[in-house]
Amino acid sequence: MLRELRIQNLALIESLHIEFDDGLSVLTGETGAGKSIILQAIHLLSGGKAAASWIRTGADSAQIEALFEIDPQRTDLLTALTEMGFEADGELAIKRTVTGAGKSRFHINGSLATAKVAGEIAENLLSVASQHDHQQLLAARHHLDVIDALGDLWPHREAVADLYGRWRRLRNETSNLRQQEHDKEQRRDFLTYQCQEIEAAGLDVAEEQALHQEKERLKAADTLLRLGHEAHQLLDESVNDAMARIRKNLEQMATFDAGLSGFAEAVAGHGYELDEQTAELHSYLDNLTNDPTRLDAVTARIDLLQQLKRKYGGTLDEVIAYGNKARMELAELDTMDQRLEALERETAQAGNELRTQATKLSQARTAVATRLATAVAGELHSLSFEQARFEVRFKDAEEPHELANLSASGWDHPEFLFSANPGEPLQPLAKIASGGELSRLMLAIKCLLADKDRVDTVIFDEVDAGISGKAAEAVARKIRELGAHHQVLCITHLPPIAATAGQHFTVRKSVSDGRTRTTITHLGDDERVAELARMLAGDSVTDKTLEYAQEMIGKHSRP
C-alpha cells in the first residue's frame, strides 16, 4: 500500500511530503484549492503523459516519488518485479522527473525504467476511481471490460483475440489466393511474356558500361583517327629517329666514361618502350573504324536496356532479379490449386477453434453477468438502494454466432440496465441514472473490482458527486467498510465521509511573497472538527455546528 508521497514543483505545489496510514484517509478543501494535483501526481507515477506546463513556474523540473509497502503474500507481484529486474524487499519506490523540455525519467527502486513498465506495476498497486469513471460507466462498450475483470476472463479474452487475428490473416490470404486463382491464366500469360522479354535480352551487368564507352568512341571516330595518325607520324618519323641517335651517342660516351653506363642503359630502355607504344598506337588505329552501322546497333542496344530498366527496375541487376522472381511465380502458379486447398483447410480449422473458444468465453461471461447482477444488487442495498434493480443484458444474444459477426473481443455486447424505483422498468444507465445514483452504482462496482484486482490501495476522487442526506451516509459506510480491508484515499466534499476517516488532510491554497502555493496539512483532532464544521456550514460556522461536527466524528470513532 501507499506509505509516502513526495511532490516537488508540480503545478502550485512547491514541496510536499505526505505519509499515509492503513484504512481510510480523506483529503478535503475548498474547490480549486488543488486537490486534483494529488491525482495528477498519481497519474504521472502510473506512466501518464506529462507536459512541461505542469512544472511550477521558475523551476527546471518537477519530481514525484511514492513509496509502496508490498504484502509478502503478493507473490505474483513480487515475482513479476523480479522478472522485470527490480529487487523489492517489501518496499517499492517509484520516482518520476519531468523536465522543462517535457521529457521524463522513471526510476523504480533506483533503477531506470520506462513509462510502460511503471504503468504495469502501478496497475498492481492501486486503483483510481474518479468522476471520469462515471462517464465510462454510461458507455456500454466499457461494460464488457467490467465483466471480464470480475470474472478473471481477460486471459481467455486475449486468447480469443489471438485466434481471431490468426483466423483473419488466414482468411485474407485465402481470399487473395482465390483471386489469384481466378486471374491465373491471365497472370501466367503476362509473366511468360515478361520472362521471355528479359531472357531474350541476354543481359550482362558489365555490358552497359562497355556499350556507353563504345558509343562515345564510335561517335568520335573521325577525330580519333586524325589525332592518332598525327601522333603516330610524329613518333615514328621524329621522336623514334631522334631517340635512336641519342641512344647511339650515349653508348659511345659510356665507352669513354663508365659512369654514364647506367644513364645510357636507362635512356635506351625508354627508347625501346617508346617503340612498343608506337606499335600499340599503330595497332589501335588499324582496328579503329568509322562504322555508322555499328554505332546504330550500339545505340539500339542501349535503348533496349533503358527500356527494360524502366519496366522492371532501375538497374540491370534489378531487371535480372525481377526476371528470376517472375520465373518463381510462374512455377508457383502450377501448384496454386494445392496451396489454395491447404490454405482453405487451415482457415477452416482456425475458424472452428476460434468459434469454440469464443463460445466458451460467451458462456463464461453469461455466468459472470448473473453473479455480477446479484453482487451489485447486494452492494446497492448497502448503499440505501433497497429496491433498486440491476441487470446485465446481452444485445443480439439470440442471433446465431457467425464468425462474420465476431470481433477480437468476442461476440458479446453487454449493457447494464438499472431501475432505482419500484414499478419503473429497467433501462440503460445513460437514460435513467442521476448523478447521485450513478456515483453509488460506480462505487458498488468499484468495490467489487477492488476485491477482484487484489490492489491494496483504492483512491476515490469525488465519487460522492450529486449525493446528500441518507445516500451520503450510506456511501460513507461503504467506503469505511472498504477501508477495513484496503487502504482507501478519498477526495471528498461530504462531511459524512470525512467524519469516518482515520486520517484527515486538508488542502489549502495561499499567496505568500506574491506566489500562489498549495499546501496539504495533516489535521489534529481540534483542526479536524473545525474543517468538518466548515464543510457543514461554510463561512457560517457556529458553536452548534462545531458540536455537531464533534458528534459526527465521535460517532464514527466508536467501534
XYZ file of C-alpha atoms in Angstrom:
559
model
C 0.000 0.000 0.000
C 0.993 3.632 -0.436
C 3.104 4.811 2.500
C 4.680 8.067 1.374
C 4.154 10.584 -1.414
C 6.614 13.359 -2.207
C 5.913 16.121 -4.719
C 8.211 18.960 -5.753
C 7.440 21.826 -8.134
C 4.288 20.317 -9.614
C 1.702 22.966 -10.578
C 1.018 25.026 -7.425
C 2.842 22.622 -5.084
C 6.371 23.741 -4.228
C 7.243 20.922 -1.834
C 5.053 18.284 -0.252
C 5.581 15.149 1.815
C 2.624 13.024 2.965
C 2.690 9.816 4.990
C -0.388 7.594 4.762
C -1.749 5.118 7.298
C -3.814 1.978 6.770
C -7.573 2.266 6.423
C -9.390 5.381 5.221
C -7.664 8.715 4.650
C -9.555 11.736 3.304
C -8.453 14.941 1.623
C -10.794 17.908 1.870
C -10.597 21.563 0.969
C -12.239 24.388 -0.923
C -12.987 23.949 -4.603
C -9.910 24.992 -6.595
C -7.514 24.541 -3.681
C -5.520 21.943 -5.628
C -6.855 18.567 -4.501
C -6.700 17.337 -8.098
C -2.912 17.818 -8.099
C -2.613 14.737 -5.877
C -4.464 12.696 -8.509
C -2.300 14.262 -11.173
C 0.816 13.120 -9.324
C -0.530 9.552 -9.061
C -1.390 9.677 -12.774
C 2.185 10.700 -13.619
C 3.670 7.918 -11.500
C 1.414 5.456 -13.324
C 3.003 6.324 -16.669
C 0.539 9.007 -17.765
C 1.558 11.671 -20.248
C 3.312 14.724 -18.864
C 3.678 18.287 -20.083
C 6.267 20.948 -19.331
C 3.415 23.324 -18.433
C 2.789 21.263 -15.270
C 6.158 22.309 -13.830
C 5.893 25.089 -11.273
C 6.832 28.465 -12.725
C 10.500 29.222 -12.156
C 11.521 25.576 -11.613
C 13.606 23.482 -14.015
C 11.807 20.215 -13.315
C 9.105 18.527 -11.278
C 9.586 15.377 -9.211
C 7.039 12.907 -7.887
C 8.038 9.961 -5.737
C 5.951 7.326 -3.977
C 6.953 4.598 -1.553
C 4.790 1.455 -1.510
C 4.789 -1.330 1.041
C 4.208 -4.716 -0.583
C 2.425 -7.507 1.255
C 4.685 -10.614 1.347
C 1.650 -12.637 0.228
C 1.602 -10.755 -3.093
C 3.889 -13.362 -4.610
C 2.518 -12.633 -8.092
C 3.631 -9.005 -7.887
C 6.966 -9.813 -6.261
C 7.702 -12.437 -8.934
C 6.779 -10.010 -11.718
C 9.078 -7.354 -10.260
C 11.951 -9.818 -10.077
C 11.384 -10.852 -13.700
C 11.468 -7.175 -14.700
C 14.844 -6.825 -12.974
C 13.722 -4.904 -9.877
C 14.572 -6.075 -6.383
C 11.663 -5.435 -3.997
C 12.292 -6.499 -0.415
C 8.916 -5.472 0.963
C 9.150 -1.898 -0.358
C 8.960 -0.317 -3.791
C 9.864 3.276 -4.677
C 8.643 4.803 -7.938
C 10.086 8.170 -8.947
C 9.395 10.344 -11.961
C 11.191 13.502 -13.024
C 9.591 15.789 -15.624
C 11.995 18.275 -17.255
C 11.300 21.656 -18.768
C 11.578 20.080 -22.234
C 8.621 17.854 -21.400
C 10.779 14.722 -21.156
C 10.558 12.251 -18.295
C 12.745 9.798 -16.432
C 11.376 6.941 -14.342
C 13.249 5.196 -11.552
C 11.983 2.093 -9.770
C 13.965 1.252 -6.640
C 16.768 3.390 -8.040
C 16.894 1.693 -11.461
C 15.828 3.350 -14.695
C 12.504 2.191 -16.102
C 10.090 3.015 -18.922
C 6.653 4.596 -18.637
C 5.095 1.333 -19.802
C 6.770 -0.682 -17.036
C 5.829 1.921 -14.409
C 2.216 1.771 -15.590
C 2.115 -2.032 -15.431
C 3.484 -2.007 -11.880
C 1.116 0.764 -10.753
C -1.884 -1.234 -12.012
C -0.985 -3.894 -9.446
C -0.549 -1.399 -6.616
C -3.533 0.932 -6.745
C -6.890 1.596 -8.354
C -8.277 5.079 -9.030
C -11.991 5.834 -9.246
C -12.728 9.333 -10.499
C -15.667 11.241 -11.923
C -14.333 10.232 -15.338
C -15.298 6.651 -14.479
C -18.922 7.792 -14.283
C -18.834 8.581 -17.983
C -17.200 5.239 -18.759
C -19.996 3.517 -16.845
C -22.536 5.206 -19.119
C -20.833 3.832 -22.242
C -21.937 0.264 -22.980
C -18.604 -0.503 -24.667
C -16.922 -0.464 -21.236
C -19.367 -2.899 -19.644
C -17.635 -5.878 -21.230
C -14.377 -4.836 -19.527
C -16.108 -4.894 -16.124
C -17.484 -8.397 -16.708
C -14.137 -9.759 -17.884
C -12.307 -8.160 -14.959
C -14.730 -9.523 -12.344
C -14.722 -12.967 -13.912
C -10.935 -13.204 -14.412
C -11.697 -13.635 -18.104
C -9.022 -11.357 -19.538
C -6.595 -14.226 -20.328
C -9.417 -16.059 -22.152
C -10.355 -12.837 -23.967
C -6.754 -12.261 -25.061
C -6.536 -15.865 -26.289
C -9.677 -15.317 -28.377
C -8.169 -12.096 -29.743
C -5.028 -14.012 -30.806
C -7.133 -16.696 -32.501
C -9.232 -14.024 -34.165
C -6.117 -12.313 -35.529
C -4.783 -15.602 -36.910
C -8.141 -16.523 -38.474
C -8.494 -13.122 -40.146
C -4.968 -13.326 -41.538
C -5.621 -16.787 -42.971
C -8.988 -15.686 -44.331
C -7.403 -12.718 -46.105
C -4.631 -14.907 -47.510
C -7.244 -17.373 -48.778
C -9.267 -14.584 -50.370
C -6.190 -13.189 -52.088
C -5.173 -16.627 -53.348
C -8.687 -17.285 -54.686
C -8.483 -14.020 -56.620
C -5.099 -15.046 -57.960
C -6.569 -18.402 -58.975
C -9.336 -16.604 -60.820
C -6.770 -14.486 -62.679
C -4.227 -17.293 -63.002
C -4.194 -17.772 -66.790
C -4.078 -14.073 -67.475
C -1.252 -13.776 -64.956
C 0.560 -16.736 -66.495
C 0.499 -15.130 -69.962
C 1.735 -11.847 -68.563
C 4.587 -13.427 -66.588
C 5.587 -15.611 -69.545
C 5.868 -12.538 -71.765
C 7.985 -10.741 -69.167
C 10.319 -13.720 -68.686
C 10.770 -14.167 -72.432
C 11.472 -10.457 -72.933
C 14.132 -10.417 -70.207
C 15.696 -13.733 -71.229
C 15.792 -12.714 -74.916
C 17.830 -9.643 -73.993
C 20.685 -11.850 -72.724
C 21.608 -9.381 -70.028
C 25.087 -8.926 -68.602
C 25.525 -6.375 -65.831
C 29.001 -5.428 -67.141
C 27.692 -4.810 -70.679
C 26.061 -1.443 -70.128
C 29.214 0.482 -69.258
C 31.118 -1.082 -72.174
C 28.314 -0.102 -74.577
C 28.378 3.518 -73.473
C 32.166 3.626 -73.909
C 31.937 2.086 -77.376
C 29.193 4.536 -78.374
C 31.324 7.517 -77.378
C 34.317 6.026 -79.274
C 32.278 5.477 -82.461
C 30.839 8.978 -82.321
C 34.390 10.431 -82.106
C 35.978 8.038 -84.649
C 36.964 10.773 -87.195
C 38.664 12.868 -84.551
C 40.371 9.857 -83.007
C 41.775 8.774 -86.424
C 43.038 12.247 -87.284
C 44.741 12.828 -83.961
C 46.058 9.259 -83.804
C 47.677 9.323 -87.257
C 49.270 12.682 -86.492
C 50.663 11.361 -83.200
C 51.888 8.141 -84.839
C 53.645 10.068 -87.607
C 55.430 12.303 -85.086
C 56.510 9.329 -83.015
C 57.616 7.241 -85.990
C 59.350 9.901 -88.047
C 60.682 12.331 -85.479
C 60.747 11.041 -81.925
C 61.908 7.474 -82.579
C 64.653 8.558 -85.022
C 65.893 11.145 -82.535
C 65.829 8.566 -79.734
C 67.901 6.177 -81.887
C 70.605 8.808 -82.397
C 70.523 9.740 -78.690
C 70.878 6.069 -77.685
C 73.820 5.565 -80.053
C 75.611 8.691 -78.781
C 75.194 7.717 -75.133
C 76.506 4.229 -75.791
C 79.685 5.742 -77.348
C 80.049 8.151 -74.427
C 79.826 5.253 -71.974
C 82.850 3.632 -73.622
C 84.901 6.658 -72.578
C 83.230 7.202 -69.178
C 81.944 4.095 -67.382
C 79.932 6.295 -65.004
C 77.491 7.009 -67.845
C 76.657 3.327 -68.383
C 73.621 3.318 -66.117
C 72.272 6.508 -67.620
C 72.788 5.212 -71.163
C 71.001 1.955 -70.336
C 68.021 3.812 -68.795
C 67.628 6.048 -71.851
C 67.931 3.035 -74.109
C 65.149 1.324 -72.123
C 62.848 4.329 -72.554
C 63.585 4.264 -76.261
C 62.576 0.611 -76.561
C 59.371 1.286 -74.563
C 58.562 4.165 -76.901
C 58.995 1.823 -79.865
C 56.498 -0.595 -78.303
C 53.987 2.184 -77.538
C 54.272 3.434 -81.094
C 53.425 -0.070 -82.313
C 50.427 -0.191 -79.932
C 49.158 3.117 -81.310
C 49.515 1.740 -84.839
C 47.526 -1.361 -83.882
C 44.809 0.816 -82.260
C 44.481 2.890 -85.435
C 44.292 -0.240 -87.605
C 41.389 -1.567 -85.503
C 39.592 1.786 -85.147
C 36.790 2.093 -87.692
C 34.279 4.755 -88.544
C 31.246 2.449 -88.816
C 27.805 4.185 -88.709
C 26.093 0.795 -88.832
C 27.849 -0.339 -85.642
C 27.014 2.982 -83.975
C 23.325 2.425 -84.771
C 23.487 -1.102 -83.359
C 25.153 0.029 -80.125
C 22.632 2.868 -79.722
C 19.738 0.441 -80.251
C 21.170 -1.954 -77.663
C 21.500 0.849 -75.104
C 17.905 1.923 -75.812
C 16.723 -1.667 -75.213
C 18.494 -1.811 -71.860
C 16.988 1.530 -70.844
C 13.534 0.279 -71.810
C 13.952 -2.852 -69.687
C 15.122 -0.793 -66.706
C 12.100 1.488 -66.998
C 9.803 -1.539 -66.961
C 11.466 -3.839 -64.434
C 13.972 -1.932 -62.282
C 16.406 0.947 -62.071
C 19.493 -1.212 -62.751
C 20.286 -4.309 -64.790
C 20.759 -6.198 -61.514
C 17.159 -5.344 -60.591
C 15.891 -6.345 -64.050
C 17.613 -9.729 -63.741
C 16.207 -10.157 -60.202
C 12.726 -9.306 -61.478
C 13.039 -11.973 -64.149
C 14.082 -14.560 -61.548
C 11.116 -13.626 -59.357
C 8.732 -13.863 -62.315
C 10.023 -17.368 -63.122
C 9.481 -18.394 -59.479
C 5.918 -17.060 -59.576
C 5.274 -18.975 -62.795
C 6.390 -22.142 -61.026
C 4.102 -21.328 -58.083
C 1.115 -20.938 -60.405
C 1.442 -24.602 -61.269
C 0.969 -25.524 -57.579
C -1.638 -22.880 -56.757
C -4.532 -25.356 -56.609
C -2.803 -27.431 -53.959
C -1.765 -24.373 -51.940
C -5.314 -22.960 -52.045
C -6.774 -26.254 -50.875
C -4.296 -26.460 -47.973
C -4.921 -22.838 -47.002
C -8.689 -23.344 -47.032
C -8.300 -26.323 -44.695
C -6.081 -24.315 -42.343
C -8.540 -21.395 -42.370
C -11.463 -23.698 -41.591
C -9.562 -25.299 -38.714
C -8.651 -21.862 -37.299
C -12.291 -20.798 -37.629
C -13.534 -23.857 -35.765
C -11.038 -23.313 -32.947
C -11.984 -19.641 -32.780
C -15.710 -20.470 -32.699
C -15.169 -22.991 -29.892
C -13.157 -20.611 -27.705
C -15.434 -17.625 -28.405
C -18.468 -19.724 -27.473
C -16.841 -20.802 -24.212
C -15.985 -17.167 -23.482
C -19.604 -16.126 -24.099
C -20.886 -18.846 -21.795
C -18.433 -17.776 -19.083
C -19.497 -14.147 -19.475
C -23.151 -15.073 -19.143
C -22.415 -16.843 -15.863
C -20.312 -13.918 -14.611
C -23.047 -11.450 -15.605
C -25.542 -13.335 -13.467
C -23.194 -13.265 -10.476
C -22.412 -9.611 -11.140
C -26.096 -8.647 -11.107
C -26.568 -10.398 -7.760
C -23.394 -8.888 -6.263
C -24.217 -5.357 -7.459
C -27.744 -5.687 -6.067
C -26.264 -6.556 -2.682
C -23.872 -3.621 -2.811
C -26.674 -1.255 -3.852
C -28.794 -2.426 -0.930
C -25.999 -1.428 1.432
C -25.915 1.956 -0.310
C -29.582 2.737 0.501
C -30.910 1.384 -2.778
C -33.177 -1.127 -1.019
C -35.473 -1.688 -4.010
C -33.123 -0.886 -6.880
C -32.702 -3.455 -9.615
C -29.632 -4.107 -11.741
C -29.370 -6.436 -14.694
C -26.871 -7.293 -17.410
C -28.457 -7.840 -20.798
C -26.589 -9.096 -23.853
C -27.637 -7.361 -27.048
C -28.138 -9.598 -30.105
C -27.951 -12.628 -27.803
C -30.499 -14.552 -29.895
C -28.620 -14.093 -33.168
C -26.591 -17.066 -34.427
C -22.941 -16.895 -33.582
C -21.443 -16.492 -37.036
C -17.758 -15.782 -37.469
C -18.665 -12.841 -39.702
C -20.214 -11.125 -36.658
C -17.221 -11.762 -34.406
C -14.705 -9.159 -33.203
C -11.408 -9.506 -31.358
C -13.279 -9.313 -28.037
C -15.823 -11.993 -28.979
C -19.498 -11.943 -29.893
C -20.809 -10.326 -26.747
C -22.210 -6.812 -26.387
C -23.451 -6.495 -22.802
C -25.288 -3.486 -21.428
C -26.005 -2.584 -17.826
C -29.661 -1.868 -17.059
C -30.844 -0.147 -13.896
C -34.006 0.861 -12.112
C -33.825 2.855 -8.894
C -37.516 2.854 -8.064
C -40.172 0.134 -7.725
C -42.501 -0.148 -10.717
C -40.048 1.553 -13.069
C -38.735 -0.559 -15.947
C -35.088 -1.421 -16.321
C -33.376 0.957 -18.715
C -29.798 1.663 -19.900
C -27.790 3.732 -17.431
C -27.412 6.657 -19.808
C -31.190 7.103 -19.930
C -32.208 6.981 -16.302
C -29.357 7.289 -13.827
C -28.967 10.596 -11.993
C -25.549 11.832 -10.871
C -26.078 10.541 -7.330
C -27.406 7.201 -8.494
C -24.508 6.817 -10.896
C -21.993 7.627 -8.152
C -23.352 4.918 -5.894
C -23.567 2.395 -8.709
C -19.978 3.137 -9.721
C -18.882 2.798 -6.080
C -20.611 -0.574 -5.850
C -18.839 -1.864 -8.972
C -15.524 -0.347 -7.913
C -15.735 -2.111 -4.553
C -16.292 -5.429 -6.328
C -13.373 -4.738 -8.676
C -11.092 -3.752 -5.794
C -11.583 -7.168 -4.204
C -11.013 -8.919 -7.503
C -7.964 -6.870 -8.566
C -6.220 -7.544 -5.225
C -4.890 -3.996 -5.204
C -4.053 -2.720 -1.731
C -4.801 0.957 -2.342
C -8.051 2.386 -3.725
C -8.320 6.096 -4.496
C -11.705 7.823 -4.845
C -11.777 11.251 -6.469
C -15.068 12.954 -5.519
C -17.170 9.881 -6.235
C -19.760 11.456 -3.940
C -20.877 13.937 -6.632
C -24.627 14.553 -6.502
C -25.088 12.724 -3.180
C -26.505 14.050 0.077
C -28.559 13.043 3.097
C -29.254 9.367 3.626
C -27.373 8.390 0.450
C -24.268 10.202 1.699
C -24.394 8.278 4.969
C -24.691 5.016 3.042
C -21.738 5.882 0.802
C -19.705 6.832 3.871
C -20.441 3.449 5.466
C -19.468 1.616 2.271
C -16.180 3.496 1.917
C -15.349 2.899 5.582
C -16.246 -0.765 5.129
C -13.869 -0.945 2.166
C -11.228 0.757 4.323
C -11.386 -2.167 6.767
C -9.515 -4.398 4.298
C -7.990 -1.872 1.853
C -6.075 1.332 2.137
C -8.529 3.955 0.852
C -7.704 7.547 -0.105
C -10.776 9.676 -0.695
C -11.003 13.230 -2.028
C -14.419 14.370 -0.853
C -16.744 17.290 -0.164
C -19.153 15.263 2.005
C -18.950 15.618 5.823
C -20.274 12.077 6.494
C -17.376 10.599 4.505
C -14.782 12.898 6.069
C -16.082 12.042 9.530
C -15.419 8.325 9.014
C -11.726 8.782 8.209
C -8.913 7.563 10.363
C -6.605 10.159 8.807
C -7.704 13.606 7.609
C -5.751 16.019 5.394
C -6.844 19.434 4.259
C -5.745 21.119 1.044
C -5.348 24.888 1.104
C -4.242 27.485 -1.418
C -2.471 30.619 -0.186
C -0.428 33.523 -1.501
C 2.984 34.290 0.003
C 5.607 36.699 -1.362
C 3.474 37.178 -4.424
C 3.373 33.427 -5.266
C 0.406 31.091 -5.030
C 1.066 27.835 -3.196
C -0.954 24.718 -2.487
C -0.237 23.015 0.807
C -1.590 19.859 2.410
C -1.811 19.592 6.181
C -2.491 16.611 8.412
C -5.215 17.637 10.848
C -5.205 17.007 14.552
C -8.404 16.376 16.492
C -9.395 20.029 17.022
C -8.401 21.031 13.491
C -10.402 18.152 12.133
C -13.527 19.301 13.952
C -13.069 22.820 12.550
C -12.627 21.501 8.998
C -15.705 19.298 9.274
C -17.698 22.301 10.567
C -16.529 24.319 7.558
C -17.723 21.538 5.257
C -21.104 21.603 7.020
C -21.703 25.354 7.200
C -19.124 27.112 5.048
C -18.382 30.570 6.447
C -21.338 30.400 8.884
C -19.828 28.086 11.474
C -21.490 28.309 14.914
C -20.968 26.563 18.229
C -23.782 24.187 17.307
C -22.055 23.391 14.037
C -18.860 22.595 15.922
C -20.770 20.415 18.360
C -22.433 18.549 15.509
C -19.083 18.053 13.794
C -17.623 16.710 17.056
C -20.609 14.396 17.388
C -20.179 13.065 13.834
C -16.532 12.283 14.402
C -17.230 10.708 17.769
C -19.946 8.501 16.341
C -17.651 7.082 13.699
C -14.684 6.743 16.017
C -16.597 4.364 18.246
C -16.055 0.687 17.406
